[in-house]
């Protein structure tokens, strides 16, 4: 039978350099006497550590269809990765833009430069002389006056183009700048490329009719402004019924037909940081790369490696994209479609209680599953949150949901502003 020592006896043995071999062949057990109510056994003292280890070993995990291993976490638990240091500066004009801008005109010329206006002047004259009068001409300042009338038409709301020159409804500034007939004459011949080489260029560039001027404009947007930490990416349907191979029909949009653009906007200012037209299938995109991932990586390329965060909707958001962005020191926050293969199967159940939250973590990302209603579930993927906490309110909304609701509106507000100041002819 194993011999037990009291705490006092054990302490004396230790102090006297006792050798366990001297104990009549019995193992020395340094536990307190079980008869003493005032002392704890060593088993009791180590019990919490054993429980903690057992809990970690039995932590729930789930493997998604494509092989991602997710760990289910408790709300408020510090998760398995350390978030990167976020971009600290607010959005602001670049040093180049600040040096150049001293007036509204110089601000305009940061985006539509004289170098862009001269080709427009040249190709407009070319078209007019080929289709109408051989001596048709337009000076550069007249082209700028034409553009100023377009901008004023966006500010002054009138029923139709003709009414902009009306004595009752028109803007006196417009009538003082240019006559209506001359404006319509320039509008009829306005061109942005060489009409004789377009048929050749369109074989490799569907946007050939405007691609040169468009590319310069986008480059100027990128180089004239440094966006802040949060950038929103979404689609915009620019209203148009022009006949072209990439015209889109989207039933959910106010204007059903138009040209679709992928847009990246600064959250705070709603400034267009980068924009791409959707021209149909891109032959240069690798077959294994999703369109959504390709779009986000292209739009974010000028702003990578700085600690910024991009907010996307469920068309774009995926775990693969989150990891690609994370490798470039950029985080993502966005809703994710529950049918994606990387989402745990257990999250798709429909019998969730209202205002409940479930949290999963994997390498470099967290998944928040929140039920705002009994039969509705929202999925948020984030690589910027190392802790998912809920509000102390009735809805118990997670901080990932709250953050997403704050940062998702960049492109939507920009689109509202474009519609508010529309210059479409009536």
PDB file of C-alpha atoms in Angstrom, residues 64-220:
ATOM      1  CA  UNK A  64     -15.799  22.471 -45.417  1.00  0.00           C
ATOM      2  CA  UNK A  65     -16.350  20.794 -48.782  1.00  0.00           C
ATOM      3  CA  UNK A  66     -13.189  22.273 -50.290  1.00  0.00           C
ATOM      4  CA  UNK A  67     -11.068  21.263 -47.309  1.00  0.00           C
ATOM      5  CA  UNK A  68     -10.922  24.366 -45.093  1.00  0.00           C
ATOM      6  CA  UNK A  69     -10.834  23.472 -41.397  1.00  0.00           C
ATOM      7  CA  UNK A  70     -12.969  25.809 -39.280  1.00  0.00           C
ATOM      8  CA  UNK A  71     -12.807  26.079 -35.495  1.00  0.00           C
ATOM      9  CA  UNK A  72     -15.992  27.065 -33.720  1.00  0.00           C
ATOM     10  CA  UNK A  73     -15.279  29.822 -31.225  1.00  0.00           C
ATOM     11  CA  UNK A  74     -17.102  31.466 -28.347  1.00  0.00           C
ATOM     12  CA  UNK A  75     -18.287  35.040 -28.887  1.00  0.00           C
ATOM     13  CA  UNK A  76     -15.739  37.396 -27.323  1.00  0.00           C
ATOM     14  CA  UNK A  77     -12.841  34.934 -27.589  1.00  0.00           C
ATOM     15  CA  UNK A  78      -9.501  36.221 -28.882  1.00  0.00           C
ATOM     16  CA  UNK A  79      -9.074  34.283 -32.114  1.00  0.00           C
ATOM     17  CA  UNK A  80      -6.148  32.531 -33.718  1.00  0.00           C
ATOM     18  CA  UNK A  81      -4.479  35.325 -35.639  1.00  0.00           C
ATOM     19  CA  UNK A  82      -3.112  38.762 -34.930  1.00  0.00           C
ATOM     20  CA  UNK A  83      -4.585  41.473 -37.160  1.00  0.00           C
ATOM     21  CA  UNK A  84      -2.130  43.555 -39.146  1.00  0.00           C
ATOM     22  CA  UNK A  85      -1.478  47.190 -38.356  1.00  0.00           C
ATOM     23  CA  UNK A  86      -4.166  49.231 -40.157  1.00  0.00           C
ATOM     24  CA  UNK A  87      -3.524  52.127 -42.508  1.00  0.00           C
ATOM     25  CA  UNK A  88      -3.668  55.190 -40.263  1.00  0.00           C
ATOM     26  CA  UNK A  89      -3.996  58.211 -42.588  1.00  0.00           C
ATOM     27  CA  UNK A  90      -7.248  59.713 -43.830  1.00  0.00           C
ATOM     28  CA  UNK A  91      -7.935  60.099 -47.514  1.00  0.00           C
ATOM     29  CA  UNK A  92      -6.294  63.176 -49.015  1.00  0.00           C
ATOM     30  CA  UNK A  93      -5.066  64.589 -52.337  1.00  0.00           C
ATOM     31  CA  UNK A  94      -1.576  63.515 -53.306  1.00  0.00           C
ATOM     32  CA  UNK A  95       1.351  65.928 -53.104  1.00  0.00           C
ATOM     33  CA  UNK A  96       1.265  66.222 -56.903  1.00  0.00           C
ATOM     34  CA  UNK A  97      -2.398  67.279 -56.863  1.00  0.00           C
ATOM     35  CA  UNK A  98      -1.913  69.729 -53.973  1.00  0.00           C
ATOM     36  CA  UNK A  99       0.887  71.472 -55.853  1.00  0.00           C
ATOM     37  CA  UNK A 100      -1.223  71.876 -58.988  1.00  0.00           C
ATOM     38  CA  UNK A 101      -4.613  72.861 -57.585  1.00  0.00           C
ATOM     39  CA  UNK A 102      -5.097  76.568 -56.998  1.00  0.00           C
ATOM     40  CA  UNK A 103      -8.541  76.984 -58.580  1.00  0.00           C
ATOM     41  CA  UNK A 104     -11.589  75.001 -59.699  1.00  0.00           C
ATOM     42  CA  UNK A 105     -10.261  74.927 -63.249  1.00  0.00           C
ATOM     43  CA  UNK A 106      -6.943  73.451 -62.114  1.00  0.00           C
ATOM     44  CA  UNK A 107      -8.860  70.882 -60.080  1.00  0.00           C
ATOM     45  CA  UNK A 108     -10.766  69.867 -63.218  1.00  0.00           C
ATOM     46  CA  UNK A 109      -7.539  69.719 -65.243  1.00  0.00           C
ATOM     47  CA  UNK A 110      -6.093  67.229 -62.751  1.00  0.00           C
ATOM     48  CA  UNK A 111      -8.547  64.668 -64.126  1.00  0.00           C
ATOM     49  CA  UNK A 112      -9.281  65.873 -67.672  1.00  0.00           C
ATOM     50  CA  UNK A 113      -5.912  67.214 -68.780  1.00  0.00           C
ATOM     51  CA  UNK A 114      -5.112  69.369 -71.797  1.00  0.00           C
ATOM     52  CA  UNK A 115      -3.259  66.347 -73.174  1.00  0.00           C
ATOM     53  CA  UNK A 116      -6.566  64.447 -73.124  1.00  0.00           C
ATOM     54  CA  UNK A 117      -8.590  67.330 -74.574  1.00  0.00           C
ATOM     55  CA  UNK A 118      -6.407  67.798 -77.664  1.00  0.00           C
ATOM     56  CA  UNK A 119      -7.063  64.285 -79.083  1.00  0.00           C
ATOM     57  CA  UNK A 120     -10.789  64.765 -78.418  1.00  0.00           C
ATOM     58  CA  UNK A 121     -10.598  68.036 -80.354  1.00  0.00           C
ATOM     59  CA  UNK A 122      -8.710  66.338 -83.193  1.00  0.00           C
ATOM     60  CA  UNK A 123     -11.053  63.336 -83.546  1.00  0.00           C
ATOM     61  CA  UNK A 124     -14.180  65.510 -83.282  1.00  0.00           C
ATOM     62  CA  UNK A 125     -12.959  67.745 -86.091  1.00  0.00           C
ATOM     63  CA  UNK A 126     -12.046  64.649 -88.108  1.00  0.00           C
ATOM     64  CA  UNK A 127     -15.558  63.205 -87.782  1.00  0.00           C
ATOM     65  CA  UNK A 128     -17.272  66.513 -88.608  1.00  0.00           C
ATOM     66  CA  UNK A 129     -15.172  67.020 -91.760  1.00  0.00           C
ATOM     67  CA  UNK A 130     -15.774  63.484 -92.954  1.00  0.00           C
ATOM     68  CA  UNK A 131     -19.531  63.573 -92.413  1.00  0.00           C
ATOM     69  CA  UNK A 132     -20.511  67.213 -92.861  1.00  0.00           C
ATOM     70  CA  UNK A 133     -18.425  70.285 -93.713  1.00  0.00           C
ATOM     71  CA  UNK A 134     -14.808  70.088 -94.843  1.00  0.00           C
ATOM     72  CA  UNK A 135     -14.001  73.380 -93.107  1.00  0.00           C
ATOM     73  CA  UNK A 136     -15.655  72.521 -89.768  1.00  0.00           C
ATOM     74  CA  UNK A 137     -13.461  73.579 -86.839  1.00  0.00           C
ATOM     75  CA  UNK A 138     -13.488  73.788 -83.058  1.00  0.00           C
ATOM     76  CA  UNK A 139     -10.820  75.454 -80.927  1.00  0.00           C
ATOM     77  CA  UNK A 140      -9.718  73.942 -77.619  1.00  0.00           C
ATOM     78  CA  UNK A 141     -11.395  76.628 -75.530  1.00  0.00           C
ATOM     79  CA  UNK A 142     -14.682  75.936 -77.290  1.00  0.00           C
ATOM     80  CA  UNK A 143     -14.399  72.267 -76.303  1.00  0.00           C
ATOM     81  CA  UNK A 144     -13.825  73.319 -72.679  1.00  0.00           C
ATOM     82  CA  UNK A 145     -16.843  75.629 -72.903  1.00  0.00           C
ATOM     83  CA  UNK A 146     -18.883  72.674 -74.201  1.00  0.00           C
ATOM     84  CA  UNK A 147     -17.825  70.598 -71.175  1.00  0.00           C
ATOM     85  CA  UNK A 148     -18.704  73.458 -68.805  1.00  0.00           C
ATOM     86  CA  UNK A 149     -22.232  73.539 -70.263  1.00  0.00           C
ATOM     87  CA  UNK A 150     -22.548  69.792 -69.609  1.00  0.00           C
ATOM     88  CA  UNK A 151     -21.505  70.303 -65.971  1.00  0.00           C
ATOM     89  CA  UNK A 152     -23.968  73.186 -65.533  1.00  0.00           C
ATOM     90  CA  UNK A 153     -26.748  71.039 -66.973  1.00  0.00           C
ATOM     91  CA  UNK A 154     -26.121  68.554 -64.183  1.00  0.00           C
ATOM     92  CA  UNK A 155     -26.623  71.296 -61.587  1.00  0.00           C
ATOM     93  CA  UNK A 156     -29.633  72.951 -63.275  1.00  0.00           C
ATOM     94  CA  UNK A 157     -32.538  70.522 -63.541  1.00  0.00           C
ATOM     95  CA  UNK A 158     -34.749  71.099 -66.569  1.00  0.00           C
ATOM     96  CA  UNK A 159     -37.149  68.748 -68.373  1.00  0.00           C
ATOM     97  CA  UNK A 160     -35.142  68.522 -71.598  1.00  0.00           C
ATOM     98  CA  UNK A 161     -31.942  69.652 -73.309  1.00  0.00           C
ATOM     99  CA  UNK A 162     -33.827  72.335 -75.218  1.00  0.00           C
ATOM    100  CA  UNK A 163     -35.077  73.850 -71.927  1.00  0.00           C
ATOM    101  CA  UNK A 164     -31.523  74.586 -70.784  1.00  0.00           C
ATOM    102  CA  UNK A 165     -31.607  77.588 -73.155  1.00  0.00           C
ATOM    103  CA  UNK A 166     -35.196  78.535 -72.280  1.00  0.00           C
ATOM    104  CA  UNK A 167     -35.846  82.106 -71.116  1.00  0.00           C
ATOM    105  CA  UNK A 168     -38.053  80.812 -68.302  1.00  0.00           C
ATOM    106  CA  UNK A 169     -36.333  77.568 -67.223  1.00  0.00           C
ATOM    107  CA  UNK A 170     -32.798  77.899 -68.523  1.00  0.00           C
ATOM    108  CA  UNK A 171     -29.613  78.856 -66.739  1.00  0.00           C
ATOM    109  CA  UNK A 172     -28.306  82.319 -67.811  1.00  0.00           C
ATOM    110  CA  UNK A 173     -24.748  81.033 -67.516  1.00  0.00           C
ATOM    111  CA  UNK A 174     -25.440  78.391 -70.157  1.00  0.00           C
ATOM    112  CA  UNK A 175     -26.988  80.817 -72.603  1.00  0.00           C
ATOM    113  CA  UNK A 176     -24.024  83.154 -72.104  1.00  0.00           C
ATOM    114  CA  UNK A 177     -21.434  80.443 -72.803  1.00  0.00           C
ATOM    115  CA  UNK A 178     -22.684  78.817 -76.001  1.00  0.00           C
ATOM    116  CA  UNK A 179     -25.710  78.760 -78.263  1.00  0.00           C
ATOM    117  CA  UNK A 180     -27.938  75.711 -78.295  1.00  0.00           C
ATOM    118  CA  UNK A 181     -27.317  75.005 -81.981  1.00  0.00           C
ATOM    119  CA  UNK A 182     -23.550  75.067 -81.536  1.00  0.00           C
ATOM    120  CA  UNK A 183     -23.779  72.812 -78.478  1.00  0.00           C
ATOM    121  CA  UNK A 184     -25.851  70.262 -80.398  1.00  0.00           C
ATOM    122  CA  UNK A 185     -23.474  70.517 -83.351  1.00  0.00           C
ATOM    123  CA  UNK A 186     -20.477  69.640 -81.180  1.00  0.00           C
ATOM    124  CA  UNK A 187     -22.452  66.906 -79.413  1.00  0.00           C
ATOM    125  CA  UNK A 188     -23.302  65.300 -82.751  1.00  0.00           C
ATOM    126  CA  UNK A 189     -19.668  65.057 -83.827  1.00  0.00           C
ATOM    127  CA  UNK A 190     -17.980  64.447 -80.459  1.00  0.00           C
ATOM    128  CA  UNK A 191     -15.502  61.561 -80.782  1.00  0.00           C
ATOM    129  CA  UNK A 192     -12.711  60.151 -78.612  1.00  0.00           C
ATOM    130  CA  UNK A 193     -10.668  58.100 -81.093  1.00  0.00           C
ATOM    131  CA  UNK A 194      -9.512  57.876 -84.697  1.00  0.00           C
ATOM    132  CA  UNK A 195     -12.485  56.695 -86.746  1.00  0.00           C
ATOM    133  CA  UNK A 196     -10.217  55.173 -89.428  1.00  0.00           C
ATOM    134  CA  UNK A 197      -8.331  52.791 -87.106  1.00  0.00           C
ATOM    135  CA  UNK A 198     -11.152  51.826 -84.781  1.00  0.00           C
ATOM    136  CA  UNK A 199     -12.230  48.738 -86.732  1.00  0.00           C
ATOM    137  CA  UNK A 200      -8.723  47.325 -86.347  1.00  0.00           C
ATOM    138  CA  UNK A 201      -8.362  48.220 -82.666  1.00  0.00           C
ATOM    139  CA  UNK A 202     -11.780  46.888 -81.705  1.00  0.00           C
ATOM    140  CA  UNK A 203     -10.603  43.370 -82.571  1.00  0.00           C
ATOM    141  CA  UNK A 204      -8.503  43.346 -79.385  1.00  0.00           C
ATOM    142  CA  UNK A 205     -10.174  46.141 -77.398  1.00  0.00           C
ATOM    143  CA  UNK A 206     -13.962  46.266 -77.115  1.00  0.00           C
ATOM    144  CA  UNK A 207     -13.675  49.681 -75.443  1.00  0.00           C
ATOM    145  CA  UNK A 208     -11.650  51.063 -78.367  1.00  0.00           C
ATOM    146  CA  UNK A 209     -13.989  54.000 -79.040  1.00  0.00           C
ATOM    147  CA  UNK A 210     -12.956  55.628 -75.757  1.00  0.00           C
ATOM    148  CA  UNK A 211     -10.232  53.470 -74.208  1.00  0.00           C
ATOM    149  CA  UNK A 212      -7.338  55.941 -74.629  1.00  0.00           C
ATOM    150  CA  UNK A 213      -9.127  58.856 -72.983  1.00  0.00           C
ATOM    151  CA  UNK A 214     -10.705  56.528 -70.427  1.00  0.00           C
ATOM    152  CA  UNK A 215      -7.356  55.028 -69.438  1.00  0.00           C
ATOM    153  CA  UNK A 216      -5.858  58.492 -68.901  1.00  0.00           C
ATOM    154  CA  UNK A 217      -8.830  59.526 -66.775  1.00  0.00           C
ATOM    155  CA  UNK A 218      -8.572  56.445 -64.534  1.00  0.00           C
ATOM    156  CA  UNK A 219      -4.816  56.930 -64.160  1.00  0.00           C
ATOM    157  CA  UNK A 220      -5.419  60.527 -63.064  1.00  0.00           C
TER     158      UNK A 220
END
